[in-house]
Amino acid sequence: QSVLTQPPSASGTPGQRVTISCSGSSSNIGTNYVFWYHQLPGTAPKLLIYRNNQRPSGVPDRFSASKSGTSASLAISGLRSEDEADYYCAAWDDSLSGLYVFGTGTKVTVL
Amino acid sequence: EVQLVQSGAEVKKPGESLRISCKGSGYSFTSYWITWVRQMPGKGLEWLGRIDPSDSYTSYSPSFQGHVTMSADKSISTAYLQWSSLKASDTAMYYCARQTPNLENALDVWGQGTTVTVSS
C-alpha cells in the first residue's frame, strides 16, 4: 500500500549527520504537506515533523526536514544512540479520496 | 494530560468478530478526528481510515473498506475499530491516533497500540 519510497536502512556513528529520503508523486508530496514520524523499538510512533519542516513542541532541533517537488528528506544531526529507531514519512494523497499514505520506513542504526 | 488509551491484547480464531477501543482524555474528543493505523509483524505503518467523533462520519482506505468498521461514542470519548469476521492476515498491532487540524492534520497523539492475534 505504501506509495512513498524510503531507503530501508541508514546508519551513522554518534555525532554524525544522517539523512533519509522520501520519494512520492504529484498527488501526495507534490501537492500536500509532508510529515515525519519515528518509532522506537516496541513503542507507538511519535510525530517528529509536520507541515514539511515544522517541529512540534519538545522535538529537538537536531531533527530537520525539507521538501522539494515530489521528494522530501529528514536529517538527524548530532546522532545519538537514542535516535536508533524506524522513521516514516507520510502525506495525504489526493488521488485516493483523501488517503493518508506512509512511507516504506527507514531503520536508522547508530553504530 | 492528553492521551489515547487503547484496549488490551486480543487472541481470536478466524471467523470470529472483534471490537477494540480507543479512549481519549485530556482534550475535547469531538474536536479531533481519530485515525486507525495497522502495523503487521515486522512491517511498516498502514492507514486504515479515520472517523470524526462529532458525527461519526468515516473515511476508509480502499484497501480496508468493507473489512473493518469504525465507530465512536462521543458520550464516553471512545472510538472503536471492529471486524465481523477475522482472518489470520488481520494479525497485527493496531494504533489509534489523534488528527490535529492546527498541525495540518498531523497525527500528534497516539494510543499505546492493541495487539490482535488471529490463529486457529
GROMACS .gro file of C-alpha atoms in nm:
model
  231
    1GLN     CA    1   0.000   0.000   0.000
    2SER     CA    2   0.298   0.234   0.055
    3VAL     CA    3   0.327   0.485  -0.225
    4LEU     CA    4   0.608   0.679  -0.060
    5THR     CA    5   0.950   0.520  -0.104
    6GLN     CA    6   1.225   0.535   0.155
    7PRO     CA    7   1.560   0.357   0.178
    8PRO     CA    8   1.529   0.053   0.405
    9SER     CA    9   1.822   0.150   0.622
   10ALA     CA   10   2.060   0.427   0.718
   11SER     CA   11   2.337   0.440   0.973
   12GLY     CA   12   2.593   0.664   1.134
   13THR     CA   13   2.821   0.696   1.431
   14PRO     CA   14   2.738   0.916   1.731
   15GLY     CA   15   2.764   1.282   1.641
   16GLN     CA   16   2.730   1.227   1.267
   17ARG     CA   17   2.456   1.358   1.040
   18VAL     CA   18   2.219   1.110   0.878
   19THR     CA   19   1.974   1.192   0.600
   20ILE     CA   20   1.667   0.992   0.498
   21SER     CA   21   1.490   1.045   0.167
   22CYS     CA   22   1.122   1.003   0.083
   23SER     CA   23   1.005   0.987  -0.276
   24GLY     CA   24   0.642   1.035  -0.374
   25SER     CA   25   0.436   1.175  -0.658
   26SER     CA   26   0.240   1.480  -0.767
   27SER     CA   27  -0.075   1.359  -0.590
   28ASN     CA   28   0.086   1.334  -0.247
   29ILE     CA   29   0.417   1.505  -0.168
   30GLY     CA   30   0.393   1.723  -0.477
   31THR     CA   31   0.065   1.874  -0.359
   32ASN     CA   32   0.041   1.824   0.017
   33TYR     CA   33   0.242   1.866   0.334
   34VAL     CA   34   0.491   1.602   0.444
   35PHE     CA   35   0.505   1.458   0.795
   36TRP     CA   36   0.772   1.251   0.964
   37TYR     CA   37   0.727   1.003   1.246
   38HIS     CA   38   0.970   0.787   1.433
   39GLN     CA   39   0.907   0.464   1.617
   40LEU     CA   40   1.139   0.343   1.889
   41PRO     CA   41   1.150  -0.035   1.932
   42GLY     CA   42   0.835  -0.167   2.096
   43THR     CA   43   0.662   0.168   2.117
   44ALA     CA   44   0.399   0.365   1.930
   45PRO     CA   45   0.505   0.606   1.655
   46LYS     CA   46   0.569   0.968   1.751
   47LEU     CA   47   0.530   1.285   1.543
   48LEU     CA   48   0.864   1.446   1.454
   49ILE     CA   49   0.782   1.690   1.175
   50TYR     CA   50   0.462   1.844   1.037
   51ARG     CA   51   0.398   2.093   0.756
   52ASN     CA   52   0.714   1.978   0.572
   53ASN     CA   53   0.966   2.120   0.818
   54GLN     CA   54   0.800   2.221   1.146
   55ARG     CA   55   0.887   2.057   1.475
   56PRO     CA   56   0.618   2.007   1.740
   57SER     CA   57   0.697   2.129   2.086
   58GLY     CA   58   0.951   1.903   2.253
   59VAL     CA   59   1.121   1.773   1.940
   60PRO     CA   60   1.492   1.867   1.944
   61ASP     CA   61   1.629   2.092   1.669
   62ARG     CA   62   1.870   1.811   1.577
   63PHE     CA   63   1.581   1.696   1.359
   64SER     CA   64   1.521   1.897   1.044
   65ALA     CA   65   1.333   1.833   0.723
   66SER     CA   66   1.278   1.973   0.379
   67LYS     CA   67   1.067   1.916   0.070
   68SER     CA   68   1.133   1.977  -0.296
   69GLY     CA   69   0.891   1.881  -0.571
   70THR     CA   70   0.777   1.525  -0.514
   71SER     CA   71   1.051   1.436  -0.267
   72ALA     CA   72   1.130   1.511   0.093
   73SER     CA   73   1.410   1.442   0.335
   74LEU     CA   74   1.472   1.421   0.707
   75ALA     CA   75   1.810   1.499   0.859
   76ILE     CA   76   1.930   1.398   1.201
   77SER     CA   77   2.236   1.588   1.313
   78GLY     CA   78   2.446   1.507   1.617
   79LEU     CA   79   2.329   1.148   1.602
   80ARG     CA   80   2.265   0.987   1.941
   81SER     CA   81   2.212   0.627   2.045
   82GLU     CA   82   1.852   0.706   2.137
   83ASP     CA   83   1.785   0.803   1.773
   84GLU     CA   84   1.805   0.437   1.675
   85ALA     CA   85   1.452   0.377   1.550
   86ASP     CA   86   1.232   0.336   1.245
   87TYR     CA   87   1.147   0.657   1.061
   88TYR     CA   88   0.842   0.706   0.838
   89CYS     CA   89   0.742   0.989   0.608
   90ALA     CA   90   0.373   1.046   0.537
   91ALA     CA   91   0.141   1.265   0.334
   92TRP     CA   92  -0.219   1.297   0.230
   93ASP     CA   93  -0.284   1.169  -0.122
   94ASP     CA   94  -0.538   1.348  -0.339
   95SER     CA   95  -0.570   1.066  -0.593
   96LEU     CA   96  -0.718   0.820  -0.347
   97SER     CA   97  -1.010   1.011  -0.196
   98GLY     CA   98  -0.812   1.161   0.086
   99LEU     CA   99  -0.600   0.859   0.173
  100TYR     CA  100  -0.313   0.912   0.418
  101VAL     CA  101  -0.006   0.733   0.292
  102PHE     CA  102   0.302   0.632   0.487
  103GLY     CA  103   0.649   0.573   0.352
  104THR     CA  104   0.805   0.229   0.347
  105GLY     CA  105   1.010   0.314   0.654
  106THR     CA  106   1.382   0.351   0.723
  107LYS     CA  107   1.564   0.177   1.003
  108VAL     CA  108   1.831   0.407   1.147
  109THR     CA  109   2.116   0.232   1.324
  110VAL     CA  110   2.366   0.410   1.543
  111LEU     CA  111   2.696   0.231   1.503
  112GLU     CA  112  -0.253   1.514   3.007
  113VAL     CA  113  -0.375   1.447   2.656
  114GLN     CA  114  -0.380   1.075   2.591
  115LEU     CA  115  -0.540   0.792   2.400
  116VAL     CA  116  -0.571   0.463   2.588
  117GLN     CA  117  -0.644   0.150   2.389
  118SER     CA  118  -0.798  -0.177   2.499
  119GLY     CA  119  -0.584  -0.481   2.574
  120ALA     CA  120  -0.442  -0.754   2.357
  121GLU     CA  121  -0.681  -0.994   2.187
  122VAL     CA  122  -0.644  -1.354   2.070
  123LYS     CA  123  -0.917  -1.472   1.836
  124LYS     CA  124  -0.994  -1.751   1.589
  125PRO     CA  125  -1.057  -1.698   1.218
  126GLY     CA  126  -1.418  -1.606   1.152
  127GLU     CA  127  -1.475  -1.453   1.495
  128SER     CA  128  -1.579  -1.094   1.548
  129LEU     CA  129  -1.387  -0.834   1.746
  130ARG     CA  130  -1.413  -0.475   1.859
  131ILE     CA  131  -1.118  -0.284   2.003
  132SER     CA  132  -1.140   0.057   2.163
  133CYS     CA  133  -0.952   0.385   2.197
  134LYS     CA  134  -1.048   0.624   2.477
  135GLY     CA  135  -0.944   0.986   2.464
  136SER     CA  136  -0.888   1.209   2.765
  137GLY     CA  137  -0.745   1.549   2.845
  138TYR     CA  138  -0.893   1.720   2.539
  139SER     CA  139  -1.222   1.782   2.360
  140PHE     CA  140  -1.278   1.442   2.200
  141THR     CA  141  -1.523   1.568   1.939
  142SER     CA  142  -1.285   1.836   1.808
  143TYR     CA  143  -1.031   1.595   1.656
  144TRP     CA  144  -1.064   1.311   1.409
  145ILE     CA  145  -0.940   0.968   1.519
  146THR     CA  146  -0.728   0.771   1.273
  147TRP     CA  147  -0.655   0.398   1.286
  148VAL     CA  148  -0.320   0.256   1.174
  149ARG     CA  149  -0.217  -0.106   1.124
  150GLN     CA  150   0.131  -0.247   1.167
  151MET     CA  151   0.173  -0.610   1.072
  152PRO     CA  152   0.455  -0.803   1.243
  153GLY     CA  153   0.790  -0.666   1.130
  154LYS     CA  154   0.628  -0.435   0.875
  155GLY     CA  155   0.552  -0.067   0.825
  156LEU     CA  156   0.256   0.156   0.901
  157GLU     CA  157  -0.070   0.142   0.706
  158TRP     CA  158  -0.359   0.389   0.731
  159LEU     CA  159  -0.695   0.215   0.772
  160GLY     CA  160  -0.910   0.525   0.783
  161ARG     CA  161  -1.048   0.790   1.015
  162ILE     CA  162  -1.361   0.892   1.198
  163ASP     CA  163  -1.499   1.225   1.311
  164PRO     CA  164  -1.626   1.159   1.664
  165SER     CA  165  -1.861   1.458   1.650
  166ASP     CA  166  -2.088   1.298   1.390
  167SER     CA  167  -1.929   0.955   1.326
  168TYR     CA  168  -1.851   1.043   0.964
  169THR     CA  169  -1.593   0.796   0.837
  170SER     CA  170  -1.338   0.777   0.557
  171TYR     CA  171  -1.176   0.441   0.479
  172SER     CA  172  -0.871   0.336   0.286
  173PRO     CA  173  -0.986   0.142  -0.023
  174SER     CA  174  -0.763  -0.142   0.098
  175PHE     CA  175  -0.969  -0.183   0.415
  176GLN     CA  176  -1.314  -0.065   0.308
  177GLY     CA  177  -1.569  -0.335   0.379
  178HIS     CA  178  -1.343  -0.537   0.606
  179VAL     CA  179  -1.330  -0.309   0.910
  180THR     CA  180  -1.583  -0.072   1.062
  181MET     CA  181  -1.504   0.240   1.260
  182SER     CA  182  -1.743   0.391   1.510
  183ALA     CA  183  -1.740   0.628   1.803
  184ASP     CA  184  -1.937   0.702   2.118
  185LYS     CA  185  -1.878   1.066   2.197
  186SER     CA  186  -2.060   1.039   2.529
  187ILE     CA  187  -1.771   0.830   2.662
  188SER     CA  188  -1.496   0.976   2.437
  189THR     CA  189  -1.425   0.639   2.280
  190ALA     CA  190  -1.359   0.528   1.925
  191TYR     CA  191  -1.386   0.170   1.807
  192LEU     CA  192  -1.245  -0.049   1.533
  193GLN     CA  193  -1.432  -0.369   1.462
  194TRP     CA  194  -1.428  -0.678   1.246
  195SER     CA  195  -1.723  -0.907   1.178
  196SER     CA  196  -1.514  -1.197   1.052
  197LEU     CA  197  -1.144  -1.202   1.133
  198LYS     CA  198  -0.878  -1.353   0.909
  199ALA     CA  199  -0.532  -1.474   1.002
  200SER     CA  200  -0.398  -1.185   0.795
  201ASP     CA  201  -0.557  -0.941   1.043
  202THR     CA  202  -0.288  -1.035   1.294
  203ALA     CA  203  -0.118  -0.706   1.368
  204MET     CA  204  -0.071  -0.418   1.607
  205TYR     CA  205  -0.342  -0.155   1.570
  206TYR     CA  206  -0.290   0.205   1.677
  207CYS     CA  207  -0.536   0.486   1.711
  208ALA     CA  208  -0.407   0.840   1.673
  209ARG     CA  209  -0.548   1.190   1.703
  210GLN     CA  210  -0.551   1.401   1.390
  211THR     CA  211  -0.485   1.767   1.475
  212PRO     CA  212  -0.611   2.038   1.239
  213ASN     CA  213  -0.376   2.311   1.361
  214LEU     CA  214  -0.080   2.085   1.281
  215GLU     CA  215  -0.206   2.033   0.925
  216ASN     CA  216  -0.385   1.714   1.032
  217ALA     CA  217  -0.072   1.552   1.168
  218LEU     CA  218  -0.114   1.250   1.395
  219ASP     CA  219   0.015   1.411   1.712
  220VAL     CA  220  -0.112   1.183   1.988
  221TRP     CA  221  -0.102   0.805   1.960
  222GLY     CA  222  -0.250   0.525   2.164
  223GLN     CA  223  -0.021   0.257   2.301
  224GLY     CA  224  -0.147   0.004   2.049
  225THR     CA  225  -0.362  -0.309   2.065
  226THR     CA  226  -0.216  -0.641   1.955
  227VAL     CA  227  -0.461  -0.860   1.766
  228THR     CA  228  -0.366  -1.224   1.707
  229VAL     CA  229  -0.587  -1.437   1.485
  230SER     CA  230  -0.499  -1.804   1.489
  231SER     CA  231  -0.681  -2.133   1.474
   0.00000   0.00000   0.00000
